[in-house]
Coordinates of C-alpha atoms and ligand atoms in Angstrom, one line a residue:
Chain A
M266 CA 22.6 7.3 -5.7
T267 CA 20.8 4.1 -6.3
S268 CA 17.2 3.3 -5.4
A269 CA 18.3 1.6 -2.1
A270 CA 19.5 5.0 -0.9
K271 CA 16.4 6.7 -1.9
S272 CA 13.9 4.6 -0.2
P273 CA 15.3 3.4 3.3
W274 CA 12.6 1.8 5.4
L275 CA 13.2 1.5 8.8
L276 CA 12.3 -1.0 11.6
H277 CA 12.7 0.3 15.3
Y278 CA 13.2 -2.2 18.2
N279 CA 13.6 -1.3 21.6
A280 CA 15.7 -4.1 23.3
S281 CA 15.4 -3.0 27.0
S282 CA 16.3 0.7 26.4
C283 CA 15.2 3.3 29.1
N284 CA 13.0 4.8 26.4
G285 CA 15.1 7.8 26.3
C286 CA 16.8 7.0 23.0
D287 CA 13.4 5.7 21.6
I288 CA 11.7 9.1 22.3
E289 CA 14.4 10.8 20.3
I290 CA 14.0 8.5 17.4
L291 CA 10.1 8.8 17.5
A292 CA 10.6 12.6 17.6
A293 CA 12.9 12.5 14.4
L294 CA 10.0 10.5 12.9
T295 CA 7.3 13.0 13.6
P296 CA 5.7 15.4 11.0
L297 CA 7.8 18.1 12.2
Y298 CA 11.0 16.5 11.0
D299 CA 9.2 14.7 7.9
V300 CA 11.7 12.0 7.4
E301 CA 9.5 10.9 4.4
R302 CA 11.1 13.8 2.4
F303 CA 13.8 11.3 2.1
G304 CA 11.7 8.3 1.4
I305 CA 12.2 6.9 4.8
I306 CA 9.2 5.1 6.0
N307 CA 8.9 3.6 9.7
T308 CA 7.6 0.2 8.6
G309 CA 7.2 -1.7 11.9
N310 CA 7.6 -5.0 9.9
P311 CA 10.9 -6.8 9.4
A312 CA 9.9 -8.3 6.0
H313 CA 9.8 -4.8 4.7
A314 CA 12.6 -3.2 6.3
D315 CA 16.2 -2.1 5.3
I316 CA 17.7 -0.5 8.2
F317 CA 17.3 -2.0 11.7
V318 CA 17.5 0.6 14.4
V319 CA 18.0 -1.0 17.7
T320 CA 18.1 0.8 21.2
G321 CA 19.1 -0.6 24.6
G322 CA 21.7 -3.0 25.9
V323 CA 19.7 -6.2 25.0
N324 CA 18.8 -8.5 28.1
E325 CA 18.1 -12.1 28.5
Q326 CA 14.3 -11.7 27.7
N327 CA 14.6 -10.1 24.3
K328 CA 17.9 -11.4 22.7
E329 CA 15.9 -14.1 20.9
V330 CA 13.4 -11.8 19.6
L331 CA 16.3 -9.4 18.4
K332 CA 17.8 -12.4 16.6
N333 CA 14.5 -13.3 15.1
L334 CA 13.7 -10.0 13.9
Y335 CA 17.2 -9.6 12.3
D336 CA 16.9 -12.9 10.4
Q337 CA 13.5 -11.8 9.0
I338 CA 14.9 -8.7 7.3
P339 CA 15.9 -9.5 3.7
E340 CA 19.3 -8.6 2.4
P341 CA 20.8 -5.9 1.9
K342 CA 20.1 -4.9 5.5
V343 CA 21.9 -2.4 7.9
V344 CA 21.9 -2.5 11.7
M345 CA 22.2 0.6 13.7
A346 CA 22.9 0.6 17.4
V347 CA 21.4 3.7 18.8
G348 CA 22.6 5.1 22.1
I349 CA 25.5 4.2 24.3
C350 CA 23.4 1.2 25.7
A351 CA 23.0 -0.3 22.5
S352 CA 26.6 0.3 21.3
S353 CA 28.3 -1.0 24.3
G354 CA 25.8 -1.7 27.2
G355 CA 26.7 1.6 28.8
V356 CA 26.2 1.8 32.4
F357 CA 24.2 -1.3 32.4
R358 CA 27.0 -3.3 30.9
D359 CA 27.8 -5.2 34.0
C360 CA 24.3 -6.0 35.0
Y361 CA 23.9 -9.7 35.4
N362 CA 21.1 -9.9 32.7
V363 CA 22.4 -7.4 30.2
S364 CA 24.4 -8.8 27.1
G365 CA 26.2 -5.5 26.7
G366 CA 25.5 -4.0 23.4
V367 CA 23.5 -5.1 20.3
D368 CA 26.7 -6.5 18.7
T369 CA 26.9 -9.3 21.2
I370 CA 23.9 -10.8 19.5
I371 CA 23.9 -9.6 15.8
P372 CA 26.4 -7.8 13.6
V373 CA 26.3 -4.0 13.9
D374 CA 27.1 -1.6 11.1
V375 CA 26.7 1.7 12.4
Y376 CA 27.2 3.0 16.2
V377 CA 25.4 6.1 17.4
P378 CA 26.6 6.8 20.8
G379 CA 25.0 9.3 23.3
C380 CA 22.8 9.1 26.2
S381 CA 20.4 9.8 25.1
V382 CA 21.4 10.0 21.6
R383 CA 21.0 13.6 19.9
P384 CA 19.0 14.1 16.8
E385 CA 21.9 15.3 14.8
A386 CA 23.8 12.1 15.8
L387 CA 20.9 10.1 14.9
I388 CA 20.4 11.7 11.5
E389 CA 24.3 11.4 10.9
G390 CA 24.0 7.8 11.8
V391 CA 21.1 7.3 9.3
V392 CA 23.2 9.0 6.5
K393 CA 26.0 6.6 7.5
A394 CA 23.6 3.6 7.3
I395 CA 22.3 4.6 3.9
G396 CA 26.0 4.4 2.8
V397 CA 26.5 1.1 4.2
L398 CA 23.3 -0.2 2.5
E399 CA 24.4 1.0 -0.9
E400 CA 27.8 -0.8 -0.4
K401 CA 26.0 -4.1 0.7
R402 CA 23.8 -3.7 -2.4
A403 CA 26.5 -3.1 -4.7
K404 CA 28.3 -6.1 -3.4
M405 CA 25.1 -8.4 -3.7
E406 CA 24.7 -7.2 -7.3
A407 CA 28.3 -8.1 -7.9
E408 CA 28.0 -11.6 -6.4
K409 CA 25.1 -12.3 -8.9
Chain B
M521 CA -11.3 -2.0 -37.0
N522 CA -12.9 -2.8 -33.6
V523 CA -10.4 -5.5 -32.9
I524 CA -7.6 -3.2 -33.5
M525 CA -8.9 -0.6 -31.2
A526 CA -9.5 -3.2 -28.7
I527 CA -6.0 -4.4 -28.8
L528 CA -4.6 -0.9 -29.0
G529 CA -6.6 0.0 -25.8
A530 CA -5.4 -3.0 -23.9
V531 CA -1.8 -2.6 -24.8
I532 CA -1.7 1.2 -23.9
F533 CA -3.4 0.3 -20.6
L534 CA -0.7 -2.4 -19.9
I535 CA 2.1 0.2 -20.7
A536 CA 0.8 3.2 -19.3
A537 CA -1.3 2.4 -16.2
P538 CA 1.8 1.4 -13.9
L539 CA 3.5 4.8 -15.0
L540 CA 0.3 6.8 -14.4
G541 CA -0.7 4.7 -11.2
G542 CA 2.9 5.3 -9.8
L543 CA 2.7 9.2 -10.6
L544 CA -0.6 9.3 -9.0
S545 CA 0.6 7.5 -5.8
G546 CA 3.5 10.0 -5.7
I547 CA 1.2 13.1 -6.1
D548 CA -1.1 11.5 -3.5
R549 CA 1.8 11.1 -1.0
I550 CA 2.8 14.8 -1.6
I551 CA -0.7 16.2 -1.2
T552 CA -1.3 14.1 2.0
A553 CA 2.0 15.4 3.3
R554 CA 1.0 19.0 2.4
M555 CA -2.3 18.4 4.1
Q556 CA -0.3 17.4 7.3
S557 CA 1.9 20.5 6.8
R558 CA 5.0 18.3 5.8
R559 CA 7.0 18.5 2.7
G560 CA 6.6 15.1 1.5
P561 CA 8.5 12.7 -0.4
P562 CA 9.8 13.3 -4.1
L563 CA 7.1 12.8 -7.0
L564 CA 8.9 9.7 -8.1
Q565 CA 9.2 8.1 -4.7
P566 CA 6.8 5.2 -5.5
F567 CA 9.1 4.2 -8.3
Y568 CA 12.2 4.5 -6.1
D569 CA 10.5 2.1 -3.7
I570 CA 9.4 -0.4 -6.2
A571 CA 13.0 -0.4 -7.7
K572 CA 14.4 -1.0 -4.2
L573 CA 12.1 -3.9 -3.5
W574 CA 12.9 -5.4 -6.8
H575 CA 16.8 -5.7 -5.7
K576 CA 16.1 -7.2 -2.3
E577 CA 16.9 -10.7 -1.5
K578 CA 14.2 -13.2 -2.1
V579 CA 12.5 -14.4 1.0
F580 CA 9.2 -16.2 1.3
A581 CA 7.2 -17.2 4.2
N582 CA 5.9 -19.8 2.0
P583 CA 7.0 -20.1 -1.7
V584 CA 3.7 -20.4 -3.2
E585 CA 3.2 -16.7 -2.2
M586 CA 5.2 -16.1 -5.4
I587 CA 2.7 -17.8 -7.7
F588 CA -0.3 -16.2 -5.9
T589 CA 0.9 -12.6 -6.0
T590 CA 1.9 -13.1 -9.7
A591 CA -1.5 -14.3 -10.3
Y592 CA -2.7 -11.3 -8.5
L593 CA -0.7 -8.9 -10.6
V594 CA -1.5 -10.7 -14.0
L595 CA -5.2 -10.9 -13.3
T596 CA -5.5 -7.3 -12.2
A597 CA -3.6 -6.2 -15.2
V598 CA -5.7 -8.5 -17.5
S599 CA -9.1 -7.1 -16.0
G600 CA -7.8 -3.5 -16.7
A601 CA -6.9 -4.5 -20.2
M602 CA -10.2 -5.9 -20.8
F603 CA -11.9 -2.8 -19.6
F604 CA -9.8 -0.6 -21.8
G605 CA -10.0 -2.9 -24.6
G606 CA -13.8 -2.3 -24.5
L607 CA -14.9 -5.9 -23.4
N608 CA -17.5 -7.1 -21.1
L609 CA -18.0 -5.1 -17.8
L610 CA -19.3 -8.1 -15.8
L611 CA -16.1 -10.0 -16.9
V612 CA -14.0 -7.2 -15.8
V613 CA -15.5 -7.1 -12.4
F614 CA -15.3 -10.9 -11.8
C615 CA -11.7 -11.1 -13.0
L616 CA -10.8 -8.3 -10.5
A617 CA -12.6 -10.4 -7.8
L618 CA -10.6 -13.4 -8.8
A619 CA -7.4 -11.4 -8.5
H620 CA -8.2 -10.3 -5.1
T621 CA -8.8 -14.0 -4.1
F622 CA -5.3 -14.7 -5.2
L623 CA -4.0 -11.9 -3.0
I624 CA -6.0 -13.4 0.0
L625 CA -4.8 -16.9 -0.9
A626 CA -1.1 -15.6 -0.7
A627 CA -1.7 -14.0 2.7
Y628 CA -3.2 -17.4 4.2
A629 CA -0.1 -19.1 2.6
A630 CA 2.1 -17.5 5.1
N631 CA 1.9 -19.2 8.6
A632 CA 1.6 -15.9 10.4
P633 CA -1.2 -14.4 12.4
Y634 CA -1.0 -10.8 11.3
S635 CA -0.9 -12.1 7.8
H636 CA -4.1 -14.2 8.4
I637 CA -5.9 -11.3 10.0
G638 CA -4.9 -9.2 7.1
A639 CA -6.3 -11.9 4.8
E640 CA -9.7 -12.0 6.8
R641 CA -10.0 -8.3 6.6
E642 CA -9.2 -8.3 2.9
L643 CA -12.2 -10.6 2.4
I644 CA -14.4 -8.1 4.3
A645 CA -13.2 -5.5 2.1
I646 CA -14.1 -7.6 -1.0
M647 CA -17.5 -8.4 0.7
V648 CA -18.2 -4.7 0.9
A649 CA -17.0 -3.6 -2.5
E650 CA -18.1 -6.4 -4.5
P651 CA -22.0 -5.6 -4.6
I652 CA -21.4 -2.2 -5.7
L653 CA -19.4 -3.3 -8.6
I654 CA -21.9 -5.7 -9.8
L655 CA -24.6 -3.1 -9.4
L656 CA -22.4 -1.0 -11.7
G657 CA -22.6 -3.6 -14.3
V658 CA -26.4 -4.1 -13.9
G659 CA -26.9 -0.3 -14.0
F660 CA -24.9 0.2 -17.3
F661 CA -26.9 -2.7 -18.8
M662 CA -30.2 -1.2 -17.8
V663 CA -29.1 2.3 -19.4
T664 CA -27.4 1.1 -22.5
G665 CA -28.7 -2.4 -23.1
T666 CA -25.2 -3.8 -23.1
F667 CA -22.3 -5.0 -21.0
L668 CA -19.7 -4.0 -23.6
V669 CA -17.5 -1.3 -22.5
S670 CA -16.8 -0.3 -26.0
E671 CA -20.7 0.2 -26.6
I672 CA -21.3 2.0 -23.4
M673 CA -18.7 4.5 -24.4
G674 CA -20.6 5.1 -27.5
A675 CA -23.8 5.7 -25.8
G676 CA -25.7 9.1 -26.6
V677 CA -26.6 10.2 -23.1
P678 CA -24.0 9.8 -20.4
A679 CA -24.8 7.2 -17.7
I680 CA -24.4 9.6 -14.9
C681 CA -28.0 11.1 -15.7
Y682 CA -29.6 8.0 -15.0
L683 CA -27.1 6.4 -12.4
P684 CA -26.3 9.3 -10.0
G685 CA -26.9 6.9 -6.8
V686 CA -24.7 4.1 -8.3
F687 CA -21.9 6.8 -9.1
L688 CA -21.9 8.1 -5.6
A689 CA -22.0 4.6 -4.1
L690 CA -18.9 3.8 -6.1
F691 CA -17.4 6.8 -5.1
A692 CA -17.8 5.9 -1.5
V693 CA -16.4 2.6 -2.1
L694 CA -13.2 3.9 -3.7
T695 CA -12.0 5.1 -0.2
L696 CA -11.8 1.4 0.4
K697 CA -10.6 0.4 -2.9
L698 CA -7.8 2.8 -3.1
R699 CA -6.6 1.4 0.2
K700 CA -7.3 4.7 2.0
S701 CA -9.8 5.0 4.8
P702 CA -10.3 2.2 7.1
F703 CA -7.0 2.2 9.0
D704 CA -7.3 -1.3 10.3
I705 CA -8.3 -2.9 7.0
S706 CA -5.3 -5.0 5.9
T707 CA -4.8 -3.0 2.7
S708 CA -4.7 0.4 4.4
H709 CA -1.8 2.7 3.2
H710 CA -1.0 4.6 6.5
A711 CA 2.6 4.1 7.5
H712 CA 1.6 3.0 10.9
Q713 CA -1.6 1.1 11.2
E714 CA -3.2 -1.6 13.4
L715 CA -2.1 -4.7 11.5
V716 CA 1.4 -3.7 10.3
K717 CA 0.1 -3.8 6.7
G718 CA -1.8 -6.9 7.3
V719 CA -2.2 -8.7 4.0
T720 CA 1.3 -7.7 3.0
S721 CA 3.1 -8.3 6.4
S722 CA 4.6 -11.4 5.2
F723 CA 5.6 -10.3 1.7
A724 CA 9.1 -8.9 1.1
G725 CA 11.1 -7.7 -1.8
K726 CA 9.7 -8.6 -5.3
T727 CA 6.4 -10.1 -3.9
L728 CA 5.7 -6.9 -2.2
A729 CA 6.6 -4.9 -5.5
K730 CA 4.2 -6.9 -7.3
V731 CA 1.4 -6.2 -5.0
E732 CA 2.2 -2.6 -5.2
L733 CA 2.2 -2.8 -9.0
A734 CA -1.1 -4.6 -9.1
H735 CA -2.5 -1.6 -7.0
W736 CA -1.4 0.8 -9.5
Y737 CA -3.2 -1.1 -12.3
E738 CA -6.3 -1.4 -10.1
T739 CA -6.2 2.3 -9.3
I740 CA -6.4 3.2 -12.9
L741 CA -9.0 0.7 -13.8
L742 CA -11.3 2.1 -11.0
L743 CA -10.8 5.6 -12.2
G744 CA -11.6 4.4 -15.5
M745 CA -14.9 3.0 -14.2
I746 CA -15.6 6.5 -12.9
F747 CA -14.9 7.9 -16.3
L748 CA -17.3 5.5 -17.9
F749 CA -20.3 7.3 -16.4
F750 CA -19.3 10.4 -18.4
A751 CA -18.9 8.5 -21.6
G752 CA -19.1 10.8 -24.8
H753 CA -17.9 13.9 -22.5
P754 CA -14.1 13.2 -22.1
V755 CA -13.2 16.7 -20.6
I756 CA -15.9 16.5 -17.9
G757 CA -15.0 13.0 -17.2
I758 CA -11.4 13.7 -16.6
I759 CA -12.3 16.6 -14.3
V760 CA -14.5 14.5 -12.3
V761 CA -11.8 11.8 -11.8
I762 CA -9.2 14.4 -10.8
V763 CA -11.7 16.0 -8.4
G764 CA -12.8 12.7 -7.1
Y765 CA -9.3 11.5 -6.5
F766 CA -8.6 14.8 -4.6
L767 CA -11.6 14.3 -2.4
E768 CA -10.6 10.7 -1.7
I769 CA -7.1 12.1 -0.4
L770 CA -9.2 14.8 1.7
I771 CA -11.6 12.2 3.0
D772 CA -8.7 10.0 4.1
N773 CA -6.9 12.9 5.9
I774 CA -10.1 14.1 7.7
F775 CA -11.1 10.5 8.9
P776 CA -7.7 8.8 9.5
R777 CA -9.3 6.5 12.1
V778 CA -12.2 4.8 10.6
T779 CA -12.5 1.3 11.7
W780 CA -13.5 -1.8 9.4
Q781 CA -16.9 -2.0 11.3
M782 CA -17.9 1.5 10.6
T783 CA -16.7 0.9 7.0
V784 CA -18.8 -2.2 6.6
K785 CA -22.0 -0.6 8.0
S786 CA -21.7 2.7 6.3
L787 CA -20.7 1.4 2.9
W788 CA -23.3 -1.3 2.8
L789 CA -25.9 1.4 3.9
V790 CA -24.6 3.6 1.0
T791 CA -24.8 0.7 -1.4
L792 CA -28.3 -0.1 -0.5
I793 CA -29.7 3.4 -0.2
L794 CA -28.0 5.0 -3.3
G795 CA -27.1 2.0 -5.5
V796 CA -30.0 -0.4 -5.1
V797 CA -32.7 2.2 -5.0
N798 CA -31.2 4.0 -8.0
I799 CA -31.5 0.7 -9.9
I800 CA -35.1 0.1 -8.8
L801 CA -36.1 3.5 -9.7
L802 CA -34.5 2.9 -13.2
G803 CA -36.5 -0.2 -13.3
I804 CA -39.7 1.5 -12.6
F805 CA -39.4 4.5 -14.6
G806 CA -37.6 3.3 -17.8
G807 CA -35.3 0.6 -18.7
I808 CA -33.4 0.4 -22.0
L809 CA -33.1 3.8 -23.5
A810 CA -30.8 3.0 -26.4
Ligands
SF4_1267 S1 21.6 5.4 26.0 FE1 21.0 6.5 27.7 S2 18.9 7.3 26.9 FE2 19.6 5.7 25.4 S3 18.6 3.9 26.2 FE3 20.6 4.0 27.2 S4 20.3 4.9 29.2 FE4 18.6 5.3 27.8

């Protein structure tokens, strides 16, 4: 396990989610579950982040913001689409102002479906994301 | 002989301080977690963080950040090396101030509002901390007749007997210097704080790692200053340093929402009442005792 896997810092962004998934994410970040045990920090700052956790189906208002945040995260980075809205647009897919999932705007590495997403699924998603993060880092090192 | 000792002290500091500082930071995070009924990260977490940051892609809001943060790291390390090499205390204090100036310049270099507010608050932090650091130099000079750390270490009576006020004022300022209490000052260490890490908000990867490393150097330097008050009594000195650091963590957890306005007011008041009065009394009742 490299240092990338031991210190994954998160950036959480709500791209027009109903807040259901966000509450589950925040709950998992509370002292009760203590994600700092795994070196996880909720940074709130794209420049410091490794894993980009996005909820919601993305609408016209925030797709630029989403793109901007993604561009500001330095490589290696992993994007997690949390909730069925973020994964595919969910029930809002056909709305006139909804893009229909995070992957319509930025590349997504891990999909965590559910409405709202269950904490167990969320944690499994993060574990998957850490795996992808390691892969990407190894690739970056190899390219050097 | 003295030159050899000085070089030895400096070299040991340069090598050991990051290790010690990182460990201390790890212990700090675990104790903080325990105080909040959490388990906390592994002891070596700060090292994992730095190693990870070191391998991140190089991105800059402005490329001069790289030069400025390197200057910050180098100057902090140099001021610590001068201190542990037994050189002039005033020089150490000024070198440290210069180091922070470079950090502020780095934050101003990024064209981002959070970074700028962070830089402003960092300036405020310097404004609050600098007077007491200078008083520290003055106090030691009045007691021992020298600014040289090596000679202060050799003084017969420990300085704490004459400078209890300055000591307490320095201890109070440590909450700020160790990036603890005011949650809205740029450098605050809380995971979620008002300015999203203010001064470091536009730094990424290696740049951020350098700032963190410089902070470890500074932590050890400041604890060294605390130790200096107990020159000649190393055991008591080390106990005070450990207890002092623990108290800082405790204070941080009891008062997690101190604002910078409160900090400026209270720390200036403390500096004035404890520090300045201590120096004045020392001036009246006895100067150089050496
Ligand atoms: S998946 Fe469900 S809970 Fe999550 S944002 Fe969409 S509607 Fe809300």
